[in-house]
PDB file of C-alpha atoms in Angstrom:
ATOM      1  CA  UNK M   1     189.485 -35.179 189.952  1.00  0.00           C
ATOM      2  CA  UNK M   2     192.433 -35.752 187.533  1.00  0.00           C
ATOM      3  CA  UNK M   3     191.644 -36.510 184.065  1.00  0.00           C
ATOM      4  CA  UNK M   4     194.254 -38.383 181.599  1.00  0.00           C
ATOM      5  CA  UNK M   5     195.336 -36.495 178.549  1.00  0.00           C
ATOM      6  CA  UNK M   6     193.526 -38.809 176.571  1.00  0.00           C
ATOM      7  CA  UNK M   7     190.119 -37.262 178.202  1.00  0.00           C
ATOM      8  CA  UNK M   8     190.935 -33.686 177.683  1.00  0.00           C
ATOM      9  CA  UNK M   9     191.958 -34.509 174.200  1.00  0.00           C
ATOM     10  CA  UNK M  10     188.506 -35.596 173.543  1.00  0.00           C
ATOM     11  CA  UNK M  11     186.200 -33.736 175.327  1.00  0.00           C
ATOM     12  CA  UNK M  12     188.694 -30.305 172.959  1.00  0.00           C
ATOM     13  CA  UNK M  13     187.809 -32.577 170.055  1.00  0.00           C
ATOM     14  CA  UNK M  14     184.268 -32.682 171.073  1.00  0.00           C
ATOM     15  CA  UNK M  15     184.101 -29.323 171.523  1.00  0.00           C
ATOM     16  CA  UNK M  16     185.405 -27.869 168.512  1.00  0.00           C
ATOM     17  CA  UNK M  17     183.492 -30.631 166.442  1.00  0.00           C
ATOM     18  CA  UNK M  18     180.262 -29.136 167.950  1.00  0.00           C
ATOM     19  CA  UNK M  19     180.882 -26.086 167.400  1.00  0.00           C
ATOM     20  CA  UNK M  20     181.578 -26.425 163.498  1.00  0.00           C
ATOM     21  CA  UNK M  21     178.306 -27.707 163.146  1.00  0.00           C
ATOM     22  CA  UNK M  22     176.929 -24.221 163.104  1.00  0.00           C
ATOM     23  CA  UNK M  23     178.900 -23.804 160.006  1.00  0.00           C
ATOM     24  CA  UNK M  24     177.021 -26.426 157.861  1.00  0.00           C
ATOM     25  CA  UNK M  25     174.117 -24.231 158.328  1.00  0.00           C
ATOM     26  CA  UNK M  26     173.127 -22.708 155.189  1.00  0.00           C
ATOM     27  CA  UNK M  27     170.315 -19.630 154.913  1.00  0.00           C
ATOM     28  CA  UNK M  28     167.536 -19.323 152.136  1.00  0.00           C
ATOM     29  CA  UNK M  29     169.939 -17.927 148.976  1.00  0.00           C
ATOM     30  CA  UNK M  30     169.933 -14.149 148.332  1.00  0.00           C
ATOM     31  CA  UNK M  31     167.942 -12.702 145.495  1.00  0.00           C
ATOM     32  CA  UNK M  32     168.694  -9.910 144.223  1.00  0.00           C
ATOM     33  CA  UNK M  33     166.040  -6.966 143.163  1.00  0.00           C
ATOM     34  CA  UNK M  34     166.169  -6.690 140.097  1.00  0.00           C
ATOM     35  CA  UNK M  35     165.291 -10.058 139.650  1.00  0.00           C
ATOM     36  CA  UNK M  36     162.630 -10.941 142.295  1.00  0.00           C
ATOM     37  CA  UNK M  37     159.146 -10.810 140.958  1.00  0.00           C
ATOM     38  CA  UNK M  38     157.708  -6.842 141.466  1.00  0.00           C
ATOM     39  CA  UNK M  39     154.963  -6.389 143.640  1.00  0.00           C
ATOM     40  CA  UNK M  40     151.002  -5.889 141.413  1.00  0.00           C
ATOM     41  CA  UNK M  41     149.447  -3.289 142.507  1.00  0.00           C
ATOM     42  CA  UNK M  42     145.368  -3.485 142.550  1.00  0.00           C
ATOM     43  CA  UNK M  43     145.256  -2.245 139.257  1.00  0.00           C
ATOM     44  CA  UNK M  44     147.909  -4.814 137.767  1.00  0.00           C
ATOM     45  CA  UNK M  45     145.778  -7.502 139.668  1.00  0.00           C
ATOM     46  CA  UNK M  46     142.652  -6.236 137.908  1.00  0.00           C
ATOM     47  CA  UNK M  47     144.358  -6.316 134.157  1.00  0.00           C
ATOM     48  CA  UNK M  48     146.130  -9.622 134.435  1.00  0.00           C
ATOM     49  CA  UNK M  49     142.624 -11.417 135.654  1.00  0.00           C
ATOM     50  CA  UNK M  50     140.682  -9.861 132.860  1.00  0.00           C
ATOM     51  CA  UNK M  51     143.369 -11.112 130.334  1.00  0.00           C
ATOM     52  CA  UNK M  52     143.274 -14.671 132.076  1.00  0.00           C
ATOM     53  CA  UNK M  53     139.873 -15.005 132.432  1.00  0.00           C
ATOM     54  CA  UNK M  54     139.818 -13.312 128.289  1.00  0.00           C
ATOM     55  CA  UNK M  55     142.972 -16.252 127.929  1.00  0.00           C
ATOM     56  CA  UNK M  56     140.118 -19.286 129.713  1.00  0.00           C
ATOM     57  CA  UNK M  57     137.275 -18.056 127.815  1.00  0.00           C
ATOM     58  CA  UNK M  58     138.906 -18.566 124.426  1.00  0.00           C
ATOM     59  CA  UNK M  59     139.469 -22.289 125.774  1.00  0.00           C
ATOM     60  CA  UNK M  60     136.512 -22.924 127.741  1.00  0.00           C
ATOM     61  CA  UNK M  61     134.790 -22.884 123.958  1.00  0.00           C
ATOM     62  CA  UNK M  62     136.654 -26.632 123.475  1.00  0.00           C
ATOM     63  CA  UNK M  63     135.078 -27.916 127.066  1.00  0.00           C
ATOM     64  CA  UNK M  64     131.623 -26.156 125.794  1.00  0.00           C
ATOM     65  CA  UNK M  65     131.421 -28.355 122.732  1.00  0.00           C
ATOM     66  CA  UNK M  66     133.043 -31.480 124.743  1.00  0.00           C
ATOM     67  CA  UNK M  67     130.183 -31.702 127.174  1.00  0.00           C
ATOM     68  CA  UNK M  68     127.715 -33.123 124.176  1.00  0.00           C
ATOM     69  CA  UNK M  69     130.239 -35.580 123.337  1.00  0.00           C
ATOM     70  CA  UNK M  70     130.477 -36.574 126.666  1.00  0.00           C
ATOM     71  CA  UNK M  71     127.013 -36.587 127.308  1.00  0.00           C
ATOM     72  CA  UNK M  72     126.935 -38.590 124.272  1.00  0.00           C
ATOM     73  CA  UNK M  73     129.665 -41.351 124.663  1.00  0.00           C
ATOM     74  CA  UNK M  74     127.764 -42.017 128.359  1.00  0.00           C
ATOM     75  CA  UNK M  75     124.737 -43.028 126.649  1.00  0.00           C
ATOM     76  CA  UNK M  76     126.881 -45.190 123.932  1.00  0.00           C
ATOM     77  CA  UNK M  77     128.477 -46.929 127.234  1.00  0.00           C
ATOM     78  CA  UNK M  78     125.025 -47.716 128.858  1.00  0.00           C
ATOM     79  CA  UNK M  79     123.423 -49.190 125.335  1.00  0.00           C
ATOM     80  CA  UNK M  80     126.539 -50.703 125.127  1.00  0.00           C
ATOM     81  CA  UNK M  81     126.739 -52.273 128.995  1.00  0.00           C
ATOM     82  CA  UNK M  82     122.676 -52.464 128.220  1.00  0.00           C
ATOM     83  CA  UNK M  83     122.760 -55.058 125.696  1.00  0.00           C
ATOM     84  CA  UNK M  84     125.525 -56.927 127.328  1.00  0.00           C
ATOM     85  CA  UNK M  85     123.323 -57.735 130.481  1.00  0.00           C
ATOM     86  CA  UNK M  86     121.388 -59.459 128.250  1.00  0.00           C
ATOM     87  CA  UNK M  87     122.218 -62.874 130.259  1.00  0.00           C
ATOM     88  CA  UNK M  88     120.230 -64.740 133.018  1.00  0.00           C
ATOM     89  CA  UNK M  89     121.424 -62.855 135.767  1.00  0.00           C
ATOM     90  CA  UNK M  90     121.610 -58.903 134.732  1.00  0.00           C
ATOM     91  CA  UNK M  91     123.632 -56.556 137.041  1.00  0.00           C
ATOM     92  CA  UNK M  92     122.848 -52.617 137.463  1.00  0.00           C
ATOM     93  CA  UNK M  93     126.956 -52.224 138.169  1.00  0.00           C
ATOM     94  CA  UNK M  94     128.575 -51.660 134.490  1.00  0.00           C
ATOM     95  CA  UNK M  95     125.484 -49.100 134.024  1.00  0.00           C
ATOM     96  CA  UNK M  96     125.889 -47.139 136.758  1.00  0.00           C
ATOM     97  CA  UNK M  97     129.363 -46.956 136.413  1.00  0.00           C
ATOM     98  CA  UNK M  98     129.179 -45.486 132.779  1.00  0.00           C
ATOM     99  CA  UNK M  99     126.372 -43.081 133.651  1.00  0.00           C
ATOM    100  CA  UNK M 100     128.359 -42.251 136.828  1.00  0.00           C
ATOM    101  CA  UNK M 101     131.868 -41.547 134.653  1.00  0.00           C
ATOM    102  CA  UNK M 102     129.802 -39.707 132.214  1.00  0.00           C
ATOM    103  CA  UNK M 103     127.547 -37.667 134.872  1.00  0.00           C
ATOM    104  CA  UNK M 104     131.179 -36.568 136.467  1.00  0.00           C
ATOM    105  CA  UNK M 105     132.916 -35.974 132.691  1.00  0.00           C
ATOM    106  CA  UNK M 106     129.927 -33.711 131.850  1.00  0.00           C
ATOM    107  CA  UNK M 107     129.677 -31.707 135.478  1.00  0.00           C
ATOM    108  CA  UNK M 108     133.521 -31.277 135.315  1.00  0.00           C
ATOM    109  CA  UNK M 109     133.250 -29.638 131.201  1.00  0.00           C
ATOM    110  CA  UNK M 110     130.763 -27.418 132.398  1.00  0.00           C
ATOM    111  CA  UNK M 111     131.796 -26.283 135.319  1.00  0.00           C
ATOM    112  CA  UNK M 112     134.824 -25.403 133.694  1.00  0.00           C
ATOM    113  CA  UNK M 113     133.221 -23.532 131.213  1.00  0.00           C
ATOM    114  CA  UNK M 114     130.936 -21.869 133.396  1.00  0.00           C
ATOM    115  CA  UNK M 115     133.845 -20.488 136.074  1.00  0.00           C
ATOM    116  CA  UNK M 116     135.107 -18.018 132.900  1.00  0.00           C
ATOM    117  CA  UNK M 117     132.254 -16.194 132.088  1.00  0.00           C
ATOM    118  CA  UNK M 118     131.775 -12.724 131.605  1.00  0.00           C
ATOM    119  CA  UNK M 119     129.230 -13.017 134.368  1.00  0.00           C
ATOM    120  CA  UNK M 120     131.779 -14.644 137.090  1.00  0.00           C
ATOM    121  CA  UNK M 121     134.466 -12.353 135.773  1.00  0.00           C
ATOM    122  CA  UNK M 122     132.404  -9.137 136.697  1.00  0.00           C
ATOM    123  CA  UNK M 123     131.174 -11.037 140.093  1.00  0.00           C
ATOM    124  CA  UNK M 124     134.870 -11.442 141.047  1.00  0.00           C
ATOM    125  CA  UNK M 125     136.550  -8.291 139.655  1.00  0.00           C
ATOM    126  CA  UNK M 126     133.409  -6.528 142.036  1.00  0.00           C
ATOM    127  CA  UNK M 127     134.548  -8.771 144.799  1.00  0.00           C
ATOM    128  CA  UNK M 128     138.462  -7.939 144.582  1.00  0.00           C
ATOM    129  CA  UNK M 129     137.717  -4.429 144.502  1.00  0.00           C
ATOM    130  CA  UNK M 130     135.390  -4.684 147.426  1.00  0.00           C
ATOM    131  CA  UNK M 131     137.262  -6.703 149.801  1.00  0.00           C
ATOM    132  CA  UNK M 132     141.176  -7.002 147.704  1.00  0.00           C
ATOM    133  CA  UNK M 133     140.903 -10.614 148.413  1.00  0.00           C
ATOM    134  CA  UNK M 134     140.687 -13.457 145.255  1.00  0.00           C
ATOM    135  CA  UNK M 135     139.678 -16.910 146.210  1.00  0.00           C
ATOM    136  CA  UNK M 136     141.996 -19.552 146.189  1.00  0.00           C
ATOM    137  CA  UNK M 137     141.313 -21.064 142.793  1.00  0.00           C
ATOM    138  CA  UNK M 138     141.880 -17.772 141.418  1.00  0.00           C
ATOM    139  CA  UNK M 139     145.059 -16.906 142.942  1.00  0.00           C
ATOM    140  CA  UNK M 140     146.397 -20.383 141.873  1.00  0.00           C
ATOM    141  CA  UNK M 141     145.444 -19.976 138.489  1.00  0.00           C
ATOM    142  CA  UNK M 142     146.411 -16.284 138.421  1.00  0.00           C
ATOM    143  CA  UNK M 143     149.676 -17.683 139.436  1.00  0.00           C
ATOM    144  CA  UNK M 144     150.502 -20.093 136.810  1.00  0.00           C
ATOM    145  CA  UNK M 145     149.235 -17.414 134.155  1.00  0.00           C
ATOM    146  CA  UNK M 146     152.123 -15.239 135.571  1.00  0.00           C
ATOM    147  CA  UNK M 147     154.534 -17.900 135.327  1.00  0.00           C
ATOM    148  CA  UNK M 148     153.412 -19.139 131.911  1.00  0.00           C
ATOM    149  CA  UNK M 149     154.119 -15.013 130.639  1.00  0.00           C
ATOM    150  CA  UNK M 150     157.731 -13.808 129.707  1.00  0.00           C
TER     151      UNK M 150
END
């Protein structure tokens, strides 16, 4: 087979284009060690949890005294969506709406107050040391504490 110039001009131009594209691929960037992040050893695990859970404690005092409110402002909205109804044809949806938002609102305040006890903190510092494994809420917030620190 005879091929024109034209051809083999291309198909070289092909080529080398193709093989350039190999080029354009870039790898993760380099970090160097002083700068990456050191590795926590058990112990360092154990401190930084105590001083986050110490850290959610000190806040979970503002959720404590928020679930009353909450608990509160629900029974506001029903009276309120209550006295409202007070038409020919009364619906059960605006109630149950409130007392559902309100039901959630209080759950959610104390189960945030609740997951930073001294209690749970023992429970899961026993549970790291027996098995060196933290559930998944507390390695996410155990991150973000890191990355909130200088």
């Amino acid at each position: 087979m005879v091929f024109s110039k034209t051809v083999i001009g291309l198909l070289v131009l092909f080529c080398l284009g193709w093989s350039n594209l190999s080029y354009a691929q870039q790898g993760p960037p380099l970090v160097p060690l002083a700068t990456s992040s050191p590795l926590l050893t058990a112990a360092d695990t154990v401190a930084v949890l105590q001083e986050l859970f110490r850290a959610k404690r000190k806040s979970s005092a503002l959720f404590l005294a928020a679930s009353p409110v909450a608990i509160g402002l629900t029974g506001a909205g029903m009276a309120v969506a209550a006295l409202g109804q007070s038409g020919s044809s009364p619906s059960t949806v605006p109630i149950l709406l409130v007392l559902g938002g309100g039901a959630t609102a209080t759950v959610a305040l104390l189960q945030r107050y609740l997951r930073y006890t001294k209690a749970s903190e023992r429970d899961l510092l026993s549970d790291y040391q027996r098995t060196h494994q933290l559930p998944g809420w507390a390695k996410r917030n155990l991150a973000e504490y890191r990355a909130e620190k200088p």
